[in-house]
XYZ file of C-alpha atoms in Angstrom:
585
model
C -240.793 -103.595 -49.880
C -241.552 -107.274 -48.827
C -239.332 -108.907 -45.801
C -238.818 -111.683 -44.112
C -238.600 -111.518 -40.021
C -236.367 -114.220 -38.804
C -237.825 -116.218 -35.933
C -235.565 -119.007 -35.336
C -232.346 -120.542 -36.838
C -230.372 -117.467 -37.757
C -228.658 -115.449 -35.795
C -227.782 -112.367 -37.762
C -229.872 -109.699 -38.812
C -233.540 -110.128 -37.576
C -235.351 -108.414 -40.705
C -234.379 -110.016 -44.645
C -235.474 -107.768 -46.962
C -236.821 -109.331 -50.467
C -235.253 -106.483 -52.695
C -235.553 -108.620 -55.727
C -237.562 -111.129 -58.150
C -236.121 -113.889 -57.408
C -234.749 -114.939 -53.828
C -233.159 -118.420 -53.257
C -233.036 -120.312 -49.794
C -230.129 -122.899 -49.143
C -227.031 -124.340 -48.474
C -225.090 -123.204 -51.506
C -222.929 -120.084 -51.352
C -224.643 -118.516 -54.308
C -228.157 -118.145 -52.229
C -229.394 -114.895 -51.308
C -230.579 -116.407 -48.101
C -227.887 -119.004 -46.730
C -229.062 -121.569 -44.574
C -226.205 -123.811 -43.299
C -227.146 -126.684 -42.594
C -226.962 -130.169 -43.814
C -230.286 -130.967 -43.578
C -231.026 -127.917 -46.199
C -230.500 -128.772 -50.115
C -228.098 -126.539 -52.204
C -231.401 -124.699 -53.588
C -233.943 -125.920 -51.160
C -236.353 -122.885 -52.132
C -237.291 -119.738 -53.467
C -239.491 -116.715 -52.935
C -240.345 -115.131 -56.707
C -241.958 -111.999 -57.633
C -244.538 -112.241 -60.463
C -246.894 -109.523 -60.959
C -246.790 -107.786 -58.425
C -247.628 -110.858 -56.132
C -244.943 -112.916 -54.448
C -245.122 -116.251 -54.069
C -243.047 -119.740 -52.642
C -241.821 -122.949 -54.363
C -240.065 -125.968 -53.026
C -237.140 -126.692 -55.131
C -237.223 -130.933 -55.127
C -235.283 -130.586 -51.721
C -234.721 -133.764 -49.280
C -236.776 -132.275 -46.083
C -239.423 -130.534 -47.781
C -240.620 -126.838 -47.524
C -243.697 -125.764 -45.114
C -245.752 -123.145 -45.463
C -248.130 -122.011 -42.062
C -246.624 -125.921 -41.219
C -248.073 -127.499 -44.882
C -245.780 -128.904 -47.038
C -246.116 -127.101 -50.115
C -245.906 -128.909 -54.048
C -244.962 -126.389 -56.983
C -245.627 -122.730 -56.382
C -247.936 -121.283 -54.103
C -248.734 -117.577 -53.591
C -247.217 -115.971 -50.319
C -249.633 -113.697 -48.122
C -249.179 -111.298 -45.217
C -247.625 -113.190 -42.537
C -247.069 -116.348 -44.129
C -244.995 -118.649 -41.872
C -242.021 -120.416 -44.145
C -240.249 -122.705 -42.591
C -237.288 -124.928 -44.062
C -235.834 -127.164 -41.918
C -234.922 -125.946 -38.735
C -235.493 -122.420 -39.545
C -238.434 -120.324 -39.445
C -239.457 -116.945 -40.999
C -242.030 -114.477 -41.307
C -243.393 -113.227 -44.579
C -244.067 -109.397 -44.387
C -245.518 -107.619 -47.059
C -246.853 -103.510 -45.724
C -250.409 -103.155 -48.028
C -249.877 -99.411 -47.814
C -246.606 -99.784 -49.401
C -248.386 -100.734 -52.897
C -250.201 -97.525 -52.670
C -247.614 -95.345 -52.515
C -246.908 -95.040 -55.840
C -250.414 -95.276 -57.758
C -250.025 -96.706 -61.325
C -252.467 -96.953 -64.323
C -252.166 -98.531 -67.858
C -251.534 -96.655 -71.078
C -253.528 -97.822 -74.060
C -251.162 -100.836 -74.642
C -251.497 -102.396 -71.756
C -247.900 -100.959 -70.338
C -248.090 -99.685 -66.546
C -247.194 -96.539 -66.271
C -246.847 -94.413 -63.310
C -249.274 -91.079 -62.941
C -247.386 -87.518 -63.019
C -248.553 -84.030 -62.095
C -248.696 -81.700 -64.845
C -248.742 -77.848 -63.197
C -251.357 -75.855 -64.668
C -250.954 -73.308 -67.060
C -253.474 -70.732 -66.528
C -252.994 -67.498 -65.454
C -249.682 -67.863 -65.256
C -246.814 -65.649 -66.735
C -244.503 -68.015 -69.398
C -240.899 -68.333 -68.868
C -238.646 -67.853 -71.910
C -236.570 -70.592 -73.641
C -233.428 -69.972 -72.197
C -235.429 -70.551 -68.547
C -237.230 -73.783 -69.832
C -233.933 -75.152 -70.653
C -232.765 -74.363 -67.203
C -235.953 -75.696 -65.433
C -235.438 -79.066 -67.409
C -231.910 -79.523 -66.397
C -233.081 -78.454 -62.678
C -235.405 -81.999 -63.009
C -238.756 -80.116 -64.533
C -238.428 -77.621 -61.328
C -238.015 -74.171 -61.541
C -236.301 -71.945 -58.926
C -239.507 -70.568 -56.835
C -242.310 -73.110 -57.491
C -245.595 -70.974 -58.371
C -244.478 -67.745 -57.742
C -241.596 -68.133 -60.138
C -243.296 -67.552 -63.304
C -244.602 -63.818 -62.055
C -241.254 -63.180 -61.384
C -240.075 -64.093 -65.015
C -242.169 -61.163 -66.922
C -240.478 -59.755 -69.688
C -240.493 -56.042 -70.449
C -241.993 -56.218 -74.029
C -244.149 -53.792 -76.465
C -247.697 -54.018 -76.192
C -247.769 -55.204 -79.622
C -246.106 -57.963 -79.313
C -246.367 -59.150 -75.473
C -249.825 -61.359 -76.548
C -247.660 -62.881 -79.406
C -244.856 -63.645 -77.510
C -246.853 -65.253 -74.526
C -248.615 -67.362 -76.923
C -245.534 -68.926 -78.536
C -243.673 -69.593 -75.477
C -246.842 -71.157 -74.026
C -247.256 -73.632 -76.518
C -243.777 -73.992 -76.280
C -244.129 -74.458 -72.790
C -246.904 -77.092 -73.041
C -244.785 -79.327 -75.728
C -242.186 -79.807 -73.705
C -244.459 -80.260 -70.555
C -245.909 -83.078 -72.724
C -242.826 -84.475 -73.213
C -241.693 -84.457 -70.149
C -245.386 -85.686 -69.095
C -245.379 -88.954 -71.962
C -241.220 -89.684 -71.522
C -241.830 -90.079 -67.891
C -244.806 -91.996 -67.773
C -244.291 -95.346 -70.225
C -241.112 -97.740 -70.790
C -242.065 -98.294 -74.656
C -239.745 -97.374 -77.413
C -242.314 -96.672 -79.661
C -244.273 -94.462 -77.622
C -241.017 -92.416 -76.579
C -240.253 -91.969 -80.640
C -244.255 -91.279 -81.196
C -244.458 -88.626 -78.706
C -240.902 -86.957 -79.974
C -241.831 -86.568 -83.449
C -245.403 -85.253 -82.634
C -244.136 -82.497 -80.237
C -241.356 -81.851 -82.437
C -243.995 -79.862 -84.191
C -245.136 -78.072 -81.262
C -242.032 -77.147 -79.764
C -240.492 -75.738 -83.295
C -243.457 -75.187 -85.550
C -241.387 -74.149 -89.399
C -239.905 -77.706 -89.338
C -240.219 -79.778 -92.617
C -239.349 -83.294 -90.999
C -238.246 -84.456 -87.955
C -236.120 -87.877 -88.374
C -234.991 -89.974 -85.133
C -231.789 -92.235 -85.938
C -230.907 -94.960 -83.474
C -227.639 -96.674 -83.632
C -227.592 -100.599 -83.715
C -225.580 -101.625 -80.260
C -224.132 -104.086 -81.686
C -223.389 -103.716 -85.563
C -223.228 -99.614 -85.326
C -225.070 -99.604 -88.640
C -227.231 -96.211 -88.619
C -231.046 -96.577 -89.215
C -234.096 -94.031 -88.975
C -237.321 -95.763 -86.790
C -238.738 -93.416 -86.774
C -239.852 -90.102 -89.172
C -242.206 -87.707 -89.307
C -243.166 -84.533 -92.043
C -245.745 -81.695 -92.536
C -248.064 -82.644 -95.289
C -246.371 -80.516 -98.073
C -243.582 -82.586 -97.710
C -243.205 -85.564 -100.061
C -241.864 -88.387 -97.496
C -240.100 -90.132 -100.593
C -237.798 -86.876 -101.200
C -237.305 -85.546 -97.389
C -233.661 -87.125 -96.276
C -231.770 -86.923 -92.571
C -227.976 -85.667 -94.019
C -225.882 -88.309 -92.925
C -223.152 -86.031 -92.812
C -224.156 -84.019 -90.436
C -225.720 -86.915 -88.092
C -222.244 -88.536 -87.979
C -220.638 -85.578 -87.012
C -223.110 -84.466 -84.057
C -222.453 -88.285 -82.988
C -218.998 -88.564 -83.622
C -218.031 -85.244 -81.727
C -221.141 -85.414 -78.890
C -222.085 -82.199 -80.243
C -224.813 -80.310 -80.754
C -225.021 -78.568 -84.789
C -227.037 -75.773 -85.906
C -227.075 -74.701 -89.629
C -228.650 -72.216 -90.560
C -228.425 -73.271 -94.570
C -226.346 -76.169 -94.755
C -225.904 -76.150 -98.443
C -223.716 -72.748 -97.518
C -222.000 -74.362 -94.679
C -218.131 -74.322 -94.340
C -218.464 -77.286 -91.791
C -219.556 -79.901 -94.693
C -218.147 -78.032 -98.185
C -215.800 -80.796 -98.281
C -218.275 -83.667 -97.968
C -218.065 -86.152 -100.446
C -222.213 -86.247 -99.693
C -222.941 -82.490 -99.622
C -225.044 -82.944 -102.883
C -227.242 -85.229 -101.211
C -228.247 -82.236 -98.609
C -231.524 -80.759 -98.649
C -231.373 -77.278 -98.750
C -232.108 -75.484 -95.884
C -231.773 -74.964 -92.137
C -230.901 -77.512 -89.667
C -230.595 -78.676 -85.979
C -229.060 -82.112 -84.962
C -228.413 -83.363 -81.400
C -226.833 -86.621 -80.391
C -228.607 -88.609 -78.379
C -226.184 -90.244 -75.682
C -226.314 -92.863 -72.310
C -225.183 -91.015 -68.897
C -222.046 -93.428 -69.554
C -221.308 -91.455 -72.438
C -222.223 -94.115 -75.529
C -224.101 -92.564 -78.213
C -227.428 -94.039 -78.863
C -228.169 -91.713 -82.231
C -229.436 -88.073 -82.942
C -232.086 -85.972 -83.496
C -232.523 -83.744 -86.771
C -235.162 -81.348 -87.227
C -235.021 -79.237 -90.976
C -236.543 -76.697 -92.360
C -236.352 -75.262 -95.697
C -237.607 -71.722 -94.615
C -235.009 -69.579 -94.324
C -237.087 -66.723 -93.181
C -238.248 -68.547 -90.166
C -234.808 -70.575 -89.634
C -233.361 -72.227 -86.056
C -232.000 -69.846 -83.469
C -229.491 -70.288 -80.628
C -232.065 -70.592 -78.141
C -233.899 -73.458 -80.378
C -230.968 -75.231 -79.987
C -230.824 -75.086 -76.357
C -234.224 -75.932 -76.210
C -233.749 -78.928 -77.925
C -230.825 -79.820 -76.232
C -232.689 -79.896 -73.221
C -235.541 -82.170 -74.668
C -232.711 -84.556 -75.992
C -231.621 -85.023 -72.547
C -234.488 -86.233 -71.726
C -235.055 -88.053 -75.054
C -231.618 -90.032 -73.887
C -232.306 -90.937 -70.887
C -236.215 -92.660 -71.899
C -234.186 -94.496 -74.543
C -232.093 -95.399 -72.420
C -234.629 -96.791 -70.193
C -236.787 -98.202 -72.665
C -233.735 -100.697 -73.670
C -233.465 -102.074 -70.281
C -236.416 -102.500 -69.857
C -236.644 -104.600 -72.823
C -233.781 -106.384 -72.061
C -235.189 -106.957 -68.228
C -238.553 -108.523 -69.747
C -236.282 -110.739 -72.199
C -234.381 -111.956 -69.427
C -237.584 -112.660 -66.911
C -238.898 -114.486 -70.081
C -235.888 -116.890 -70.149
C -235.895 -117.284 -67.119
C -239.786 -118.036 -67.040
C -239.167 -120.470 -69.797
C -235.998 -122.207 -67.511
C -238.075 -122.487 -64.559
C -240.992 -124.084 -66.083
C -238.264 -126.749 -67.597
C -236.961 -127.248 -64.234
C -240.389 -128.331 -63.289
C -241.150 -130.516 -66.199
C -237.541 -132.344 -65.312
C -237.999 -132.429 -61.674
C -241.126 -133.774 -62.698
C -239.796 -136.670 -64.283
C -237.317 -137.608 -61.395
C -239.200 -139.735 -59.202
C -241.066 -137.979 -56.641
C -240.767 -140.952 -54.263
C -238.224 -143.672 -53.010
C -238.801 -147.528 -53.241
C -240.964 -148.736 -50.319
C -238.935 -152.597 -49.886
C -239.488 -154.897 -47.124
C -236.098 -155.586 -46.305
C -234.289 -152.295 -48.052
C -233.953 -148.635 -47.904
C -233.322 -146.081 -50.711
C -231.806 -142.749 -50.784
C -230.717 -140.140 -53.262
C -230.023 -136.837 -54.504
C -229.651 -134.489 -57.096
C -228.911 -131.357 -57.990
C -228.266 -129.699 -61.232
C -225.591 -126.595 -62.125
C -227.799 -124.875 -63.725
C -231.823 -124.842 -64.315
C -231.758 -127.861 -65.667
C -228.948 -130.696 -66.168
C -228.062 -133.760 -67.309
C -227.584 -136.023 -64.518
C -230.669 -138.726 -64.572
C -231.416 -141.437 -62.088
C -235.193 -143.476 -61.891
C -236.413 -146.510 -60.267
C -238.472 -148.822 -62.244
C -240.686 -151.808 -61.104
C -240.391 -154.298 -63.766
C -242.374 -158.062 -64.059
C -241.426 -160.622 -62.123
C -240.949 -158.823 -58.741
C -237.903 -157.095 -59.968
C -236.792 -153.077 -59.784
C -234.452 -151.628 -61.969
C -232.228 -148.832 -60.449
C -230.640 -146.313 -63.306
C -228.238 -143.569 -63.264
C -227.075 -141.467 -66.027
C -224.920 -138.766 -67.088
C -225.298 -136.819 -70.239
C -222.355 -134.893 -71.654
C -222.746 -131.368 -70.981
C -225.326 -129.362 -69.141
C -227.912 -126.712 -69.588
C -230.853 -127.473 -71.959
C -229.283 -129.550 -74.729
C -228.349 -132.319 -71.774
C -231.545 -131.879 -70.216
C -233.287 -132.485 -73.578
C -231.431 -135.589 -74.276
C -232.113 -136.554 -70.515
C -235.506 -136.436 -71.576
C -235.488 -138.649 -74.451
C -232.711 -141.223 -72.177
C -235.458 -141.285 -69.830
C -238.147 -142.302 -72.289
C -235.604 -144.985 -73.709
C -234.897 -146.714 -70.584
C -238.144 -147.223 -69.284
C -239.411 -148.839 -73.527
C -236.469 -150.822 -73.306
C -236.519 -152.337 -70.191
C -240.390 -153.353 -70.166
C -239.022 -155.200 -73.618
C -236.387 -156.703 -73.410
C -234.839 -160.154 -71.054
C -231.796 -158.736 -69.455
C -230.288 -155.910 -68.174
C -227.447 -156.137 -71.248
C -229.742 -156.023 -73.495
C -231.554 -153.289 -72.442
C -228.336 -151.317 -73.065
C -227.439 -152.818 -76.104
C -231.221 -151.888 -77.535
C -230.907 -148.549 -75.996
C -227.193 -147.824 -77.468
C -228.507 -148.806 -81.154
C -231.444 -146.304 -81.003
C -229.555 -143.525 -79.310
C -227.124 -143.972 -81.894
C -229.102 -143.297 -85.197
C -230.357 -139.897 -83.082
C -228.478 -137.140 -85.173
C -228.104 -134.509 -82.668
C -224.430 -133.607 -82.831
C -221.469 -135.488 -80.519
C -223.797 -136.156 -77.520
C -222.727 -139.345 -75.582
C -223.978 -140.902 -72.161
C -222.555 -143.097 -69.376
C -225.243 -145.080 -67.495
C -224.953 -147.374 -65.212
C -227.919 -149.927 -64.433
C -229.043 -152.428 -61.488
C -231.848 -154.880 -62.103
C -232.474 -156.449 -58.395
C -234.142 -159.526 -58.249
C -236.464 -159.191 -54.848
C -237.126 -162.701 -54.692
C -233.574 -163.767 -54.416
C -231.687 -160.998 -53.780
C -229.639 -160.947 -56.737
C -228.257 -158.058 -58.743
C -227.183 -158.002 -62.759
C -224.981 -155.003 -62.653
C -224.682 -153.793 -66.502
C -222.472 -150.752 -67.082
C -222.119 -147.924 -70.479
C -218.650 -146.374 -69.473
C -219.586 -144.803 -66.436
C -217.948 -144.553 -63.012
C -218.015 -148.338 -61.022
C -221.216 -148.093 -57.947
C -219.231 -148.218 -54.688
C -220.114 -151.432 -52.529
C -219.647 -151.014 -48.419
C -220.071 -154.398 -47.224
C -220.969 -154.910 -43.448
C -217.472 -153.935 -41.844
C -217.676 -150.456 -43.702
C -214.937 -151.494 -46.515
C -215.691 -149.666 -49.717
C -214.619 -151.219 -53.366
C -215.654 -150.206 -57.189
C -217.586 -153.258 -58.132
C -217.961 -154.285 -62.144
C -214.947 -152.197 -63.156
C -213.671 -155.035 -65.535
C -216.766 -155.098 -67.276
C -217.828 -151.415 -68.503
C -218.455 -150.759 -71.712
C -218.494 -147.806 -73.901
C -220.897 -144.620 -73.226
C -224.030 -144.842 -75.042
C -224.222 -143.341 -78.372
C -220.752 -144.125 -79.428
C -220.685 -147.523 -81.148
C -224.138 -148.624 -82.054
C -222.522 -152.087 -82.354
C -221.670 -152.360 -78.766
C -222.161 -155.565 -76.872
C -222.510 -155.154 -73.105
C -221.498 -157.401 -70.207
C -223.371 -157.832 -66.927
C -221.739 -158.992 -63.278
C -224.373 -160.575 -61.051
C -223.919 -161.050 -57.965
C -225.762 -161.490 -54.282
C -226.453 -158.260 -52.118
C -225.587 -159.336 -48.862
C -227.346 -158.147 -45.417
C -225.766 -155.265 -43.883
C -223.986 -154.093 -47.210
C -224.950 -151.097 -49.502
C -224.416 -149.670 -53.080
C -223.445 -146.307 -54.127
C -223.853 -144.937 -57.459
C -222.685 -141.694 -58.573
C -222.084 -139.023 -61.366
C -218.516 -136.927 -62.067
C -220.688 -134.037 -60.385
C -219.292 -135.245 -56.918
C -215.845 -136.422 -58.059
C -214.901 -133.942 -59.910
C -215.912 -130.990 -57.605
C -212.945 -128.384 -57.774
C -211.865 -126.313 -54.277
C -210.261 -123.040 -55.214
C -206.905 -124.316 -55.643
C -208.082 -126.413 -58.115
C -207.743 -129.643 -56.868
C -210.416 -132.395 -57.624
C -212.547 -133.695 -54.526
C -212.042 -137.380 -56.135
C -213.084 -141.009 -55.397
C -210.572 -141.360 -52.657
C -212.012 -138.868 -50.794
C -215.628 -140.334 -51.763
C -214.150 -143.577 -50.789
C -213.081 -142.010 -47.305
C -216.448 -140.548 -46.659
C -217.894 -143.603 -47.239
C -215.646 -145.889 -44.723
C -218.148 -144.440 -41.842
C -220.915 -146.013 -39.767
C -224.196 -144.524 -41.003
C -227.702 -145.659 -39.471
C -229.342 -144.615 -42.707
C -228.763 -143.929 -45.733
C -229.757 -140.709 -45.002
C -227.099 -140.085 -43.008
C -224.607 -142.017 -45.498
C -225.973 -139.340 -48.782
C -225.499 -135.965 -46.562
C -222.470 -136.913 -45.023
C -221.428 -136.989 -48.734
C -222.681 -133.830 -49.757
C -221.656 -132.169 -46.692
C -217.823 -133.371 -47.768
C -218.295 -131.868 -50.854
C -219.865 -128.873 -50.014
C -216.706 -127.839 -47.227
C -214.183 -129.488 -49.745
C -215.624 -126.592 -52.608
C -216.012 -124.038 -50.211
C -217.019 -120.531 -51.744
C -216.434 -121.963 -55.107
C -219.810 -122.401 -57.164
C -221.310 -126.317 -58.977
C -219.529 -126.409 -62.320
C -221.396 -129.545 -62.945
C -224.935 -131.455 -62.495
C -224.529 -133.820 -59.408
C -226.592 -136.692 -58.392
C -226.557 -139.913 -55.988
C -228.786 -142.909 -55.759
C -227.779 -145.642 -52.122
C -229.332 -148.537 -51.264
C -228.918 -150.772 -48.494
C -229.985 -154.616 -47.509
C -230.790 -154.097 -43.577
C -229.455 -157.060 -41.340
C -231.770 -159.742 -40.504
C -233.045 -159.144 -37.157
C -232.732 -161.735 -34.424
């Protein structure tokens, strides 16, 4: 197993072991790896496991991530001693080569790993009986005395029939070997059905058909995968009694019938004219938690050569085993469905962090800040700065109802809107007006966004403030007083009433005084007796000296953060600050 050695910032446990797929470095409660400190982002990082290599990606965070003292972009694969480092702390990437080889694997015809198992040999050895195969398999495959055991299992039989006898409980032996052997060696449903019908045959050689029914997990409708018959049989006349499978399910028992046409068990079936006639053995199939997953039924229509007692415990023993690959097969299918998603939400996490800007206005004269963070892979929150003619930049945040995909989507198609709008139109309330018509006519259910949009004017110094329903930007003017600014003039969220006329407030940044903007992430942040953090206490946070707006953005989140406490984000939340730095002199 991979680790981590910690070298410097923690000061608990000296050795992290990476014990799963996906480990996540940060601030936030939910992270594996907790890193307390403001200068760390919520989800700074994470260390992922993908095919059998592990490997690093920075997360959009503030401070960056370094790997061997490189600041890393996207994902990039770890190695043996690997120095991570994230903020002030440091670790060790650890990762034991010989540890791989422990457990050699090797990949079945379909391209599924599998894991190699030793098969004893057979030869010259004495065969154990049914009864002691069906103790050896519920002993885990191992009987009592290893090698020797086998010598000490000779039966006392005729001369005549020793040879016989030896020969049927070898290839007896060797089925369920096999089985044991194939159910132990792949994690594919149809392989584990395959190999039961085929040794089916082996291990019980008068059977007609062998039928495998599964029971849907969610519906509980009954349905047969899998079937297989000898070649007399006609495949369009052999039937699995449903009688008898429901009651073998229903009671977690196994049944053996030795002509169920005769039997007293199902006389009163409404269906027993739909048995074949015949002998019969049916096992349920069932979870160790006790659900049934289906049955097995074997049938025979010679009597002569009909099921014993000891069949029936043989089989018993092979459906135990039959169970438990089932079993496994299912979760593994449901693990690679959920690696999938979560492939498919990582890569969209990418594309969207990839169409946040990647860096901050450069402005003689002004400095730029921001955050974001979204409560799940993706969100809805959206901010962008856009240079536009004229020596003017246009600062945007947004806030899509909802989160998750569908918001992120419509981010998407928000961002593409601003930026065609603005490059086309005069003013900043027009650009909202243009963007409200077209977002609209978009028929994609009740999907509505506040924005809120600053066009500054680097010549003079001007802003035209234009705002779609969203929360007022905070102003702190030089003596650290903090006031909503454009309140009277919001309009309606976009998407509501195509017919909406906006309003814009312009006004004069002045030297030494900055803007806030902000989404409901941050104000709305619940602690765990459900109280709301709120713009008071935004306000409050705000009413501080800050050197930078560094400072000013994480003394924000830091607020937040201690004001949640264990509590995890319920909702996307982003920031965007600016400030106009004093004249010097």
């Amino acid at each position: 197993m991979p680790y981590l050695i910690v070298e410097e910032g923690l000061s608990g446990p000296e050795r992290i072991d990476i014990d799963s797929d996906l480990v996540l470095l940060g601030r936030h409660p939910d992270c594996q790896i907790r890193l307390n400190d403001i200068s760390v982002s919520r989800q700074h990082a994470r260390i992922m496991k993908q095919q059998g290599n592990y490997y690093l990606e920075d997360l959009h965070s503030r401070n960056k991530t370094l790997l061997n003292d490189q600041p890393i972009q996207g994902k990039v694969r770890l190695r043996n001693k690997d120095c991570i480092k994230v903020c002030g702390f440091s670790f060790r990437f650890m990762r034991s080569e010989a540890s791989s080889a422990m457990l050699p694997t090797s990949l079945d015809p379909a391209g599924q790993e599998t894991m190699a198992l030793a098969v004893p040999s057979l030869i010259d050895k004495e065969i154990p009986s049914a009864k002691e195969i069906q103790r050896a398999l519920l002993n885990d495959g191992k009987f009592e005395n290893d090698t020797a055991v086998i010598q000490s299992l000779k039966v006392k039989r005729s001369s005549e029939s020793l040879e016989a006898d030896r020969a049927r409980a070898e290839t007896k032996l060797q089925a369920i070997l096999e089985i044991s052997k194939a159910l132990g060696t792949t994690l594919r449903l149809q392989t584990v059905m395959e190999t039961i019908l085929r040794q089916s045959f082996k291990l019980f050689p008068q059977t007609d058909s062998v039928f495998l029914i599964m029971k849907d997990r969610q519906t509980g409708e009954l349905t047969i995968p899998a079937r297989q018959h000898q070649s007399h049989i006609d495949p369009q006349a052999a039937r699995a009694s449903r009688t008898i499978v429901e009651l073998a399910m229903n009671s977690k028992e196994a049944i053996l019938s030795r002509n169920a046409m005769e039997d007293s068990r199902f006389s009163s079936s409404d269906s027993i004219q739909d048995m074949d006639p015949g002998a019969t053995m049916c096992v349920p199939l069932v979870e160790t938690s006790g659900t049934v997953l289906g049955a097995l039924q074997l049938i025979t229509s010679d009597l002569r050569e009909s099921y014993s007692e000891e069949d029936l415990d043989v089989l018993l023993s092979v459906a135990s085993q039959v169970s438990l690959a089932i079993q496994n097969a299912h979760q593994h299918e449901m693990l690679l469905k959920q690696h999938e998603l979560e492939r498919e939400l990582e890569f969209a996490m990418r594309v969207q962090l990839g169409f946040l800007p990647s860096e901050r206005p450069a402005i003689p004269g002004y400095t730029f800040c921001d955050y974001y963070e979204a409560a799940k892979h993706v969100g809805g929150d959206y901010f962008d700065y856009i240079k536009l003619p004229d020596d003017r930049l246009a600062i945007v945040l947004g806030d899509v109802a909802g989160k998750g995909v569908p918001a992120a989507l419509f981010m998407a198609r928000l961002l593409s809107s601003t930026r065609n709008h603005l490059m086309t139109e005069a003013t900043a309330s027009a650009t909202l007006g243009a963007m409200n018509a077209e977002l609209s006519s978009v028929e994609i259910g009740f999907r509505f966004i506040t924005l809120v949009m600053l066009v500054l004017d680097l010549k003079t110094n001007k802003i035209s403030l234009v705002n779609a329903g969203h929360m007022p930007p905070l102003l702190i003017d030089a003596e650290a007083k903090v006031r909503p600014l454009g309140k009277e003039i919001s309009g309606m969220p976009l998407g509501v009433n195509p017919e909406q006329k906006f309003q814009e407030l312009e006004f004069e940044l002045q030297p030494g005084e900055s803007l806030v903007l902000y989404t409901d992430g941050i104000t709305e942040t619940l602690n765990p007796e459900k109280e709301l953090f709120g713009t008071k206490r935004l306000i409050k946070s705000l009413e501080n000296s800050f050197e930078s707006m560094d400072e000013l953005i994480e003394q924000v989140v830091q607020e937040v953060d201690q004001f949640a406490r264990k509590l995890s984000q319920s909702d996307d939340m982003c920031l965007v600050a600016l400030r106009r730095e004093k004249i010097s002199g």
